[in-house]
Short mmCIF file of C-alpha atoms and ligand atoms in Angstrom, two decimals:
data_model
loop_
_atom_site.label_atom_id
_atom_site.label_comp_id
_atom_site.label_asym_id
_atom_site.label_seq_id
_atom_site.Cartn_x
_atom_site.Cartn_y
_atom_site.Cartn_z
CA UNK N 1 0.00 0.00 0.00
CA UNK N 2 2.65 2.29 1.11
CA UNK N 3 3.86 3.74 -2.15
CA UNK N 4 0.28 3.98 -3.43
CA UNK N 5 -1.89 7.01 -2.95
CA UNK N 6 -3.08 7.11 0.65
CA UNK N 7 -6.83 7.61 0.91
CA UNK N 8 -8.20 9.56 3.87
CA UNK N 9 -11.71 9.12 5.20
CA UNK N 10 -11.66 12.11 7.55
CA UNK N 11 -12.64 15.35 5.83
CA UNK N 12 -13.51 18.91 6.78
CA UNK N 13 -16.84 20.45 5.86
CA UNK N 14 -15.49 23.97 5.63
CA UNK N 15 -18.87 25.74 5.77
CA UNK N 16 -19.56 24.28 9.20
CA UNK N 17 -16.14 25.08 10.69
CA UNK N 18 -16.08 28.15 12.96
CA UNK N 19 -12.36 27.96 13.69
CA UNK N 20 -12.85 27.24 17.40
CA UNK N 21 -9.54 25.23 17.59
CA UNK N 22 -11.11 22.40 19.66
CA UNK N 23 -9.86 19.77 17.19
CA UNK N 24 -6.43 21.37 16.86
CA UNK N 25 -5.73 20.84 20.55
CA UNK N 26 -6.78 17.18 20.60
CA UNK N 27 -5.35 15.81 17.34
CA UNK N 28 -2.71 13.25 18.41
CA UNK N 29 -0.65 13.86 15.27
CA UNK N 30 -0.59 17.67 15.59
CA UNK N 31 -1.75 17.80 11.99
CA UNK N 32 -4.58 20.33 12.19
CA UNK N 33 -4.08 24.03 11.56
CA UNK N 34 -6.60 26.86 11.83
CA UNK N 35 -5.89 29.79 9.53
CA UNK N 36 -8.27 32.56 8.49
CA UNK N 37 -10.93 31.15 10.78
CA UNK N 38 -11.05 27.68 9.21
CA UNK N 39 -9.41 24.36 10.07
CA UNK N 40 -7.35 22.35 7.61
CA UNK N 41 -5.66 18.94 7.85
CA UNK N 42 -2.03 18.19 6.95
CA UNK N 43 -2.87 14.85 5.39
CA UNK N 44 0.77 13.71 5.30
CA UNK N 45 0.47 13.22 9.06
CA UNK N 46 -3.20 12.27 9.47
CA UNK N 47 -3.88 8.66 10.56
CA UNK N 48 -7.70 8.82 10.31
CA UNK N 49 -8.03 8.08 14.02
CA UNK N 50 -11.29 10.04 14.08
CA UNK N 51 -10.56 11.95 17.30
CA UNK N 52 -11.46 15.23 15.55
CA UNK N 53 -14.68 13.72 14.16
CA UNK N 54 -15.75 12.76 17.65
CA UNK N 55 -14.97 16.07 19.33
CA UNK N 56 -15.81 18.82 16.82
CA UNK N 57 -18.74 20.63 18.47
CA UNK N 58 -19.98 21.86 15.09
CA UNK N 59 -19.87 18.52 13.23
CA UNK N 60 -17.47 20.05 10.72
CA UNK N 61 -15.18 17.01 10.74
CA UNK N 62 -16.76 14.02 9.07
CA UNK N 63 -15.73 10.47 8.22
CA UNK N 64 -16.60 9.48 4.69
CA UNK N 65 -17.77 5.90 4.25
CA UNK N 66 -19.61 4.11 1.46
CA UNK N 67 -23.39 4.45 1.20
CA UNK N 68 -25.32 1.15 1.38
CA UNK N 69 -26.33 1.51 -2.29
CA UNK N 70 -22.68 0.95 -3.28
CA UNK N 71 -23.15 -2.77 -2.69
CA UNK N 72 -25.43 -2.99 -5.72
CA UNK N 73 -22.50 -2.28 -8.04
CA UNK N 74 -21.78 -6.00 -7.62
CA UNK N 75 -23.82 -8.97 -8.76
CA UNK N 76 -22.93 -10.85 -5.57
CA UNK N 77 -22.57 -8.92 -2.31
CA UNK N 78 -21.04 -10.14 0.93
CA UNK N 79 -21.31 -8.29 4.25
CA UNK N 80 -18.31 -8.52 6.55
CA UNK N 81 -19.66 -7.52 9.99
CA UNK N 82 -17.09 -6.42 12.57
CA UNK N 83 -17.73 -8.16 15.91
CA UNK N 84 -18.34 -4.64 17.25
CA UNK N 85 -21.66 -4.70 15.37
CA UNK N 86 -23.01 -7.34 17.78
CA UNK N 87 -22.41 -4.98 20.70
CA UNK N 88 -24.78 -2.38 19.24
CA UNK N 89 -27.94 -4.31 20.06
CA UNK N 90 -28.52 -4.62 23.81
CA UNK N 91 -31.08 -7.44 23.74
CA UNK N 92 -29.55 -9.60 21.06
CA UNK N 93 -29.23 -13.21 22.26
CA UNK N 94 -27.52 -14.65 19.21
CA UNK N 95 -25.35 -13.22 16.45
CA UNK N 96 -27.59 -15.07 13.99
CA UNK N 97 -30.27 -12.40 14.34
CA UNK N 98 -27.77 -9.69 13.34
CA UNK N 99 -26.40 -11.77 10.46
CA UNK N 100 -29.93 -12.48 9.17
CA UNK N 101 -30.81 -8.78 9.40
CA UNK N 102 -27.79 -8.00 7.18
CA UNK N 103 -29.16 -10.33 4.48
CA UNK N 104 -32.40 -8.36 4.48
CA UNK N 105 -30.46 -5.21 3.45
CA UNK N 106 -29.62 -6.79 0.09
CA UNK N 107 -26.47 -8.78 0.83
CA UNK N 108 -26.23 -12.17 -0.83
CA UNK N 109 -24.19 -13.61 2.03
CA UNK N 110 -22.33 -12.69 5.23
CA UNK N 111 -18.93 -13.66 6.57
CA UNK N 112 -18.13 -12.87 10.19
CA UNK N 113 -14.94 -10.87 10.66
CA UNK N 114 -14.74 -12.59 14.07
CA UNK N 115 -14.26 -15.88 12.19
CA UNK N 116 -11.32 -14.32 10.37
CA UNK N 117 -10.02 -13.07 13.74
CA UNK N 118 -9.84 -16.73 14.85
CA UNK N 119 -7.60 -17.45 11.86
CA UNK N 120 -5.44 -14.40 12.57
CA UNK N 121 -5.09 -15.56 16.21
CA UNK N 122 -3.94 -19.02 15.09
CA UNK N 123 -1.48 -17.52 12.59
CA UNK N 124 -0.16 -15.00 15.12
CA UNK N 125 0.51 -17.81 17.63
CA UNK N 126 2.68 -19.50 15.01
CA UNK N 127 4.42 -16.24 14.16
CA UNK N 128 5.30 -15.74 17.82
CA UNK N 129 7.16 -19.05 17.67
CA UNK N 130 9.14 -18.20 14.54
CA UNK N 131 9.84 -14.46 14.68
CA UNK N 132 12.43 -12.84 16.91
CA UNK N 133 10.92 -9.32 16.86
CA UNK N 134 9.92 -8.34 20.39
CA UNK N 135 7.42 -7.17 21.09
CA UNK N 136 5.54 -8.33 18.02
CA UNK N 137 3.03 -5.55 17.30
CA UNK N 138 -0.53 -6.26 16.20
CA UNK N 139 -1.45 -5.18 12.67
CA UNK N 140 -5.19 -5.16 13.40
CA UNK N 141 -5.84 -1.46 14.11
CA UNK N 142 -5.07 0.52 10.93
CA UNK N 143 -4.81 3.81 12.83
CA UNK N 144 -2.05 2.32 15.01
CA UNK N 145 -0.26 0.88 11.96
CA UNK N 146 -0.46 4.31 10.27
CA UNK N 147 0.83 5.93 13.46
CA UNK N 148 3.87 3.64 13.37
CA UNK N 149 4.41 4.33 9.66
CA UNK N 150 4.37 8.09 10.24
CA UNK N 151 5.89 8.57 13.67
CA UNK N 152 7.67 5.37 14.74
CA UNK N 153 9.17 3.95 11.51
CA UNK N 154 11.96 2.23 13.52
CA UNK N 155 9.26 -0.05 14.93
CA UNK N 156 7.95 -1.19 11.54
CA UNK N 157 9.98 -4.45 11.63
CA UNK N 158 8.01 -5.34 14.78
CA UNK N 159 4.62 -4.99 13.10
CA UNK N 160 3.23 -8.47 12.39
CA UNK N 161 3.12 -9.11 8.66
CA UNK N 162 -0.35 -10.61 8.89
CA UNK N 163 -3.46 -9.32 7.12
CA UNK N 164 -5.99 -7.77 9.47
CA UNK N 165 -9.18 -9.76 10.22
CA UNK N 166 -11.33 -7.66 7.85
CA UNK N 167 -8.92 -8.36 4.97
CA UNK N 168 -8.76 -12.08 5.82
CA UNK N 169 -12.57 -12.09 5.97
CA UNK N 170 -12.78 -10.44 2.53
CA UNK N 171 -10.33 -12.94 1.06
CA UNK N 172 -11.99 -16.04 2.52
CA UNK N 173 -15.53 -14.80 1.88
CA UNK N 174 -14.82 -14.28 -1.81
CA UNK N 175 -12.96 -17.58 -2.21
CA UNK N 176 -15.69 -19.60 -0.47
CA UNK N 177 -18.55 -17.85 -2.28
CA UNK N 178 -16.88 -18.20 -5.66
CA UNK N 179 -16.32 -21.92 -5.06
CA UNK N 180 -19.78 -22.66 -3.69
CA UNK N 181 -21.72 -20.68 -6.32
CA UNK N 182 -19.31 -21.15 -9.21
CA UNK N 183 -19.07 -17.42 -9.97
CA UNK N 184 -15.98 -15.35 -10.86
CA UNK N 185 -14.36 -13.46 -7.96
CA UNK N 186 -14.65 -10.16 -9.92
CA UNK N 187 -18.45 -10.35 -9.66
CA UNK N 188 -18.29 -10.47 -5.85
CA UNK N 189 -18.16 -7.32 -3.71
CA UNK N 190 -17.15 -7.60 -0.04
CA UNK N 191 -18.21 -4.75 2.26
CA UNK N 192 -16.92 -4.28 5.77
CA UNK N 193 -19.38 -2.94 8.35
CA UNK N 194 -17.05 -0.51 10.03
CA UNK N 195 -16.82 1.13 13.45
CA UNK N 196 -14.13 3.64 12.42
CA UNK N 197 -12.75 5.84 9.61
CA UNK N 198 -9.27 4.28 9.83
CA UNK N 199 -10.63 1.00 8.49
CA UNK N 200 -12.40 2.83 5.65
CA UNK N 201 -9.10 4.58 4.86
CA UNK N 202 -7.10 1.36 4.87
CA UNK N 203 -9.62 -0.38 2.59
CA UNK N 204 -9.56 2.43 0.03
CA UNK N 205 -5.79 2.77 0.24
CA UNK N 206 -5.92 -0.77 -1.12
CA UNK N 207 -3.40 -2.72 0.94
CA UNK N 208 -4.89 -6.08 0.06
CA UNK N 209 -7.72 -5.37 -2.36
CA UNK N 210 -9.87 -8.11 -0.78
CA UNK N 211 -12.43 -5.64 0.59
CA UNK N 212 -14.32 -3.32 -1.76
CA UNK N 213 -15.91 -0.83 0.58
CA UNK N 214 -16.88 0.08 4.11
CA UNK N 215 -20.31 0.97 5.46
CA UNK N 216 -20.50 2.80 8.80
CA UNK N 217 -22.26 0.93 11.60
CA UNK N 218 -24.18 4.10 12.51
CA UNK N 219 -25.51 4.40 8.93
CA UNK N 220 -27.23 1.00 8.95
CA UNK N 221 -28.03 0.67 12.65
CA UNK N 222 -31.65 1.79 12.21
CA UNK N 223 -32.27 -0.50 9.22
CA UNK N 224 -30.81 -3.49 11.09
CA UNK N 225 -32.71 -2.76 14.32
CA UNK N 226 -36.01 -2.92 12.48
CA UNK N 227 -35.15 -6.40 11.16
CA UNK N 228 -33.88 -8.04 14.34
CA UNK N 229 -37.21 -9.61 15.30
CA UNK N 230 -37.42 -11.54 12.04
CA UNK N 231 -36.78 -15.31 12.22
CA UNK N 232 -33.17 -16.40 11.64
CA UNK N 233 -32.58 -17.30 8.00
CA UNK N 234 -31.89 -20.93 7.17
CA UNK N 235 -28.76 -19.86 5.29
CA UNK N 236 -27.36 -18.26 8.46
CA UNK N 237 -28.21 -21.29 10.62
CA UNK N 238 -26.09 -23.50 8.38
CA UNK N 239 -23.06 -21.19 8.34
CA UNK N 240 -19.79 -21.87 10.10
CA UNK N 241 -19.57 -19.42 12.98
CA UNK N 242 -16.82 -17.57 14.78
CA UNK N 243 -15.73 -18.71 18.22
CA UNK N 244 -16.40 -16.60 21.33
CA UNK N 245 -12.71 -15.77 21.24
CA UNK N 246 -13.10 -14.15 17.80
CA UNK N 247 -16.15 -12.18 18.95
CA UNK N 248 -14.12 -11.00 21.94
CA UNK N 249 -11.83 -9.05 19.56
CA UNK N 250 -14.49 -6.30 19.61
CA UNK N 251 -13.14 -5.06 22.93
CA UNK N 252 -9.55 -4.14 23.66
CA UNK N 253 -7.50 -7.00 25.01
CA UNK N 254 -9.46 -9.52 22.93
CA UNK N 255 -6.57 -10.17 20.59
CA UNK N 256 -4.03 -10.62 23.37
CA UNK N 257 -6.39 -13.01 25.20
CA UNK N 258 -6.63 -15.18 22.08
CA UNK N 259 -2.86 -15.73 22.03
CA UNK N 260 -2.74 -17.52 25.40
CA UNK N 261 0.59 -15.92 26.31
CA UNK N 262 1.26 -14.33 29.65
CA UNK N 263 3.59 -11.51 28.63
CA UNK N 264 1.39 -9.38 26.39
CA UNK N 265 0.15 -5.79 26.66
CA UNK N 266 -3.11 -4.24 25.44
CA UNK N 267 -3.41 -0.48 25.37
CA UNK N 268 -6.43 1.54 24.25
CA UNK N 269 -6.83 5.22 23.34
CA UNK N 270 -4.51 6.82 20.81
CA UNK N 271 -2.66 9.02 23.30
CA UNK N 272 -1.97 5.99 25.53
CA UNK N 273 -0.83 4.01 22.50
CA UNK N 274 1.63 6.79 21.58
CA UNK N 275 3.04 6.69 25.11
CA UNK N 276 3.40 2.88 24.98
CA UNK N 277 5.10 3.02 21.55
CA UNK N 278 7.56 5.59 22.91
CA UNK N 279 8.39 3.14 25.70
CA UNK N 280 8.88 0.34 23.15
CA UNK N 281 11.03 2.61 20.96
CA UNK N 282 13.18 3.46 23.98
CA UNK N 283 13.75 -0.24 24.66
CA UNK N 284 11.81 -0.21 27.92
CA UNK N 285 9.45 -3.03 26.92
CA UNK N 286 11.89 -5.39 25.21
CA UNK N 287 10.79 -8.37 27.32
CA UNK N 288 7.21 -8.03 26.10
CA UNK N 289 6.08 -10.73 23.65
CA UNK N 290 3.11 -9.03 22.02
CA UNK N 291 1.62 -5.53 21.91
CA UNK N 292 -1.97 -4.83 20.93
CA UNK N 293 -2.79 -1.14 20.47
CA UNK N 294 -6.32 0.15 19.81
CA UNK N 295 -6.67 3.77 18.74
CA UNK N 296 -10.15 3.96 20.22
CA UNK N 297 -10.87 3.83 23.93
CA UNK N 298 -12.29 0.44 24.86
CA UNK N 299 -11.17 -1.01 21.51
CA UNK N 300 -13.31 -1.08 18.35
CA UNK N 301 -16.53 -0.74 20.40
CA UNK N 302 -15.33 2.82 21.06
CA UNK N 303 -15.00 3.69 17.35
CA UNK N 304 -16.38 7.06 16.19
CA UNK N 305 -18.81 5.45 13.72
CA UNK N 306 -20.69 3.18 16.13
CA UNK N 307 -24.19 3.87 17.41
CA UNK N 308 -24.11 2.50 20.96
CA UNK N 309 -22.22 3.98 23.91
CA UNK N 310 -18.82 2.22 24.14
CA UNK N 311 -19.32 1.01 27.74
CA UNK N 312 -22.75 -0.38 27.01
CA UNK N 313 -21.47 -2.07 23.83
CA UNK N 314 -18.56 -3.53 25.79
CA UNK N 315 -21.01 -4.99 28.29
CA UNK N 316 -23.22 -6.41 25.53
CA UNK N 317 -20.23 -8.09 23.87
CA UNK N 318 -19.11 -9.46 27.24
CA UNK N 319 -22.52 -11.00 27.89
CA UNK N 320 -22.62 -12.46 24.39
CA UNK N 321 -19.16 -13.96 24.83
CA UNK N 322 -20.15 -15.45 28.22
CA UNK N 323 -23.24 -17.02 26.68
CA UNK N 324 -21.18 -18.48 23.82
CA UNK N 325 -18.61 -19.81 26.31
CA UNK N 326 -21.32 -21.53 28.35
CA UNK N 327 -22.67 -23.15 25.20
CA UNK N 328 -19.14 -24.41 24.46
CA UNK N 329 -18.87 -25.89 27.97
CA UNK N 330 -16.36 -23.15 28.87
CA UNK N 331 -13.65 -24.92 26.88
CA UNK N 332 -11.08 -22.91 24.89
CA UNK N 333 -12.28 -22.91 21.29
CA UNK N 334 -10.55 -25.15 18.80
CA UNK N 335 -8.89 -22.58 16.58
CA UNK N 336 -8.64 -23.13 12.83
CA UNK N 337 -5.24 -23.94 11.35
CA UNK N 338 -2.79 -21.05 10.84
CA UNK N 339 -2.57 -19.90 7.22
CA UNK N 340 0.51 -18.81 5.30
CA UNK N 341 -1.61 -17.12 2.64
CA UNK N 342 -2.59 -14.35 5.05
CA UNK N 343 1.02 -13.27 5.57
CA UNK N 344 1.91 -10.01 3.80
CA UNK N 345 4.91 -7.92 2.85
CA UNK N 346 6.41 -5.95 5.73
CA UNK N 347 4.90 -2.52 6.29
CA UNK N 348 6.87 0.41 4.82
CA UNK N 349 7.12 3.94 6.21
CA UNK N 350 4.88 6.65 4.81
CA UNK N 351 6.17 9.76 3.13
CA UNK N 352 5.64 12.52 5.66
CA UNK N 353 6.31 16.25 5.83
CA UNK N 354 9.98 17.05 5.24
CA UNK N 355 11.70 20.33 6.01
CA UNK N 356 13.87 20.03 2.90
CA UNK N 357 15.37 17.36 0.63
CA UNK N 358 18.72 19.09 1.09
CA UNK N 359 20.27 17.84 4.35
CA UNK N 360 22.32 20.98 5.05
CA UNK N 361 19.27 23.14 4.47
CA UNK N 362 17.12 20.88 6.65
CA UNK N 363 19.66 21.15 9.51
CA UNK N 364 19.75 24.91 9.23
CA UNK N 365 15.91 25.04 9.21
CA UNK N 366 15.86 22.80 12.29
CA UNK N 367 18.22 25.19 14.08
CA UNK N 368 15.96 28.12 13.16
CA UNK N 369 12.93 26.20 14.49
CA UNK N 370 14.75 25.55 17.81
CA UNK N 371 15.68 29.24 18.12
CA UNK N 372 12.20 30.45 17.27
CA UNK N 373 10.54 27.99 19.67
CA UNK N 374 12.60 29.43 22.54
CA UNK N 375 11.21 32.91 21.80
CA UNK N 376 7.61 31.76 22.37
CA UNK N 377 5.95 31.48 25.80
CA UNK N 378 5.61 27.67 25.61
CA UNK N 379 1.94 27.72 26.61
CA UNK N 380 0.86 25.68 23.56
CA UNK N 381 -2.42 27.60 23.68
CA UNK N 382 -3.31 27.03 20.02
CA UNK N 383 -4.56 30.62 19.54
CA UNK N 384 -2.07 31.08 16.70
CA UNK N 385 -3.74 28.29 14.72
CA UNK N 386 -0.90 25.78 15.24
CA UNK N 387 -1.25 23.15 17.97
CA UNK N 388 1.96 23.96 19.87
CA UNK N 389 4.62 26.68 20.00
CA UNK N 390 7.03 24.31 18.27
CA UNK N 391 4.64 23.54 15.42
CA UNK N 392 4.09 27.30 14.98
CA UNK N 393 7.89 27.69 14.68
CA UNK N 394 7.90 24.88 12.06
CA UNK N 395 5.03 26.51 10.18
CA UNK N 396 6.87 29.87 10.17
CA UNK N 397 10.10 28.32 8.88
CA UNK N 398 8.14 26.46 6.19
CA UNK N 399 6.45 29.74 5.22
CA UNK N 400 2.92 28.80 6.29
CA UNK N 401 2.63 31.20 9.25
CA UNK N 402 4.01 34.47 10.61
CA UNK N 403 5.52 35.31 14.00
CA UNK N 404 2.67 37.73 14.71
CA UNK N 405 0.18 34.83 14.51
CA UNK N 406 1.31 34.33 18.13
CA UNK N 407 -0.89 36.62 20.25
CA UNK N 408 2.01 37.46 22.58
CA UNK N 409 4.28 38.40 19.67
CA UNK N 410 1.45 40.46 18.21
CA UNK N 411 1.02 42.27 21.54
CA UNK N 412 4.77 42.97 21.68
CA UNK N 413 4.65 44.30 18.12
CA UNK N 414 1.65 46.54 18.83
CA UNK N 415 3.31 47.88 21.98
CA UNK N 416 6.51 48.55 20.03
CA UNK N 417 4.55 50.42 17.33
CA UNK N 418 2.69 52.41 19.98
CA UNK N 419 6.01 53.43 21.56
CA UNK N 420 7.37 54.48 18.15
CA UNK N 421 4.21 56.57 17.51
CA UNK N 422 4.63 58.31 20.87
CA UNK N 423 8.30 58.99 20.09
CA UNK N 424 7.33 60.42 16.69
CA UNK N 425 4.67 62.73 18.13
CA UNK N 426 7.17 63.98 20.72
CA UNK N 427 9.65 65.06 18.06
S1 LIG Y 501 -13.40 21.72 16.20
FE1 LIG Y 501 -12.04 22.12 14.42
S2 LIG Y 501 -13.30 21.61 12.60
FE2 LIG Y 501 -14.71 21.83 14.35
S3 LIG Y 501 -15.38 23.98 14.23
FE3 LIG Y 501 -13.64 23.92 15.69
S4 LIG Y 501 -11.81 24.37 14.36
FE4 LIG Y 501 -13.52 23.82 12.96
S1 LIG Y 502 -8.31 12.01 12.05
FE1 LIG Y 502 -6.91 12.00 13.83
S2 LIG Y 502 -4.90 12.42 12.95
FE2 LIG Y 502 -6.40 13.00 11.38
S3 LIG Y 502 -6.77 15.19 11.70
FE3 LIG Y 502 -8.35 14.09 12.88
S4 LIG Y 502 -7.50 13.87 14.94
FE4 LIG Y 502 -5.79 14.40 13.57
#
C-alpha cells in the first residue's frame, strides 16, 4: 500500500467550521491548523483516528464511508460484519439475528470478521514461535499501523506481517462464495461494516484489495434494528460461525487473550498508545512478547462510527461472549489452522512532511525552528492556529505562518509600534 496514494476518510466540511480550535488541541498527530478562521488537515500526518470527528462541536469534521447503495455495483454482495456490530444491540441473544438482518439489506451472504479473527489468532501464535521481533506488534488497528508508519518507523519491523481480520474475511468470503456458487471473484463485492474511519481509509488505500468498501455501523443501525425480530434465515443457521474468542476481539485485550501468552500488553486510546510506543522505541518493553494497540478507547466498540455507547457495547459483547462460552462448555475454542496465505509484505514507512530534501538546508531550518521555539511562551495555547509553539515555529520556517500569529508576539509588536508613535509625536 505504502507507495500507493493514501486515501483519507476524515474530511472537513469547511462551511460548518467556525475555527474554534477544539480539534487542533486534541489531534494526536498535531496535523490540524486553523488559519483565516477555518481548520485544515495536513494529510501527510493524518492517521484517520477520528478523534477530531468525535470532538468537533460543530460537526465540521466528518468520516466518509460508502453508502449502502454501493453494494449494488456488484452482482454478488457479501457483508463482513465487525464483531463490534453485535455490541450495538442490547437485547440480542444470538449473532444469527444480526447476520440475518444483514441479508435483508440486500447482501447475498455474510462472513463474520470474528471468524477471520480466529484465523489471525492461530497464525499469530505460530508467528510468535518463529519471529524474533519483540514485542511483536498487532497489525489489526489501521490507525495504530499508520501511526507507526508516520511517527515510529523504527518499529515497523516489529509490526506483524499478517493481514488484518477484515482483509482475511474479505479474502476467505470471496474464495468460499466463488467456489460454492461457481461465480468469478470479480463479480463479488465484499463490504466491511465498520466502526471507524481508519478501516475505511485502509480499505480504500488498497493494501490487500480483498475488501471493496466500508459501510459505517451508525448508517445502517436503524435498518438493522427494524429487522432483528425476524426469524433467523436458514442460510445463516447452516453457516460456520466464529468462536467466542473471535467475537471477543471487539473489545480491547481480545486479541491478546486469544494468544494464550502471559507476557502481552493491550493499550487503548490513541494518546496511551503513543506513550506505549515511545516506551517500546526506547527499549523499555523489550521483554514483552506481544503488543496490541487500539486507537479507540475500549477497543473497536469505542470507534467514532458506532451507534451505541462504548461502555454499554462492551457490556453487551461481554454477555454475548459469556453465553457463547457456556454453550461451548467453557472450553477454549478449537482454533482453525494457521494460514501462510494471510502473511503479507512488511509494512513500509509513509512519506511525511519534510523540512527540505537538502540535508544541510534541513539542519539549518531545524536550528531556526529551535531558536524560534525558545522565543515563544511555551503555553501551547493554540490561539495562533498551530497546535503547539514548536509547530508554529515549524510553520513559520516552512512559510505557512508568521511570528505575529502568536498573540504574545502580536502584543509585543503593537506595543513597540505604539512606543514608536509616541516617540514620533514627541519630536
Ligand atoms: S473543532 Fe475544528 S473543525 Fe470543528 S469547528 Fe472547531 S476548528 Fe472547525
Ligand atoms: S483524524 Fe486523527 S490524525 Fe487525522 S486530523 Fe483528525 S485527529 Fe488528527
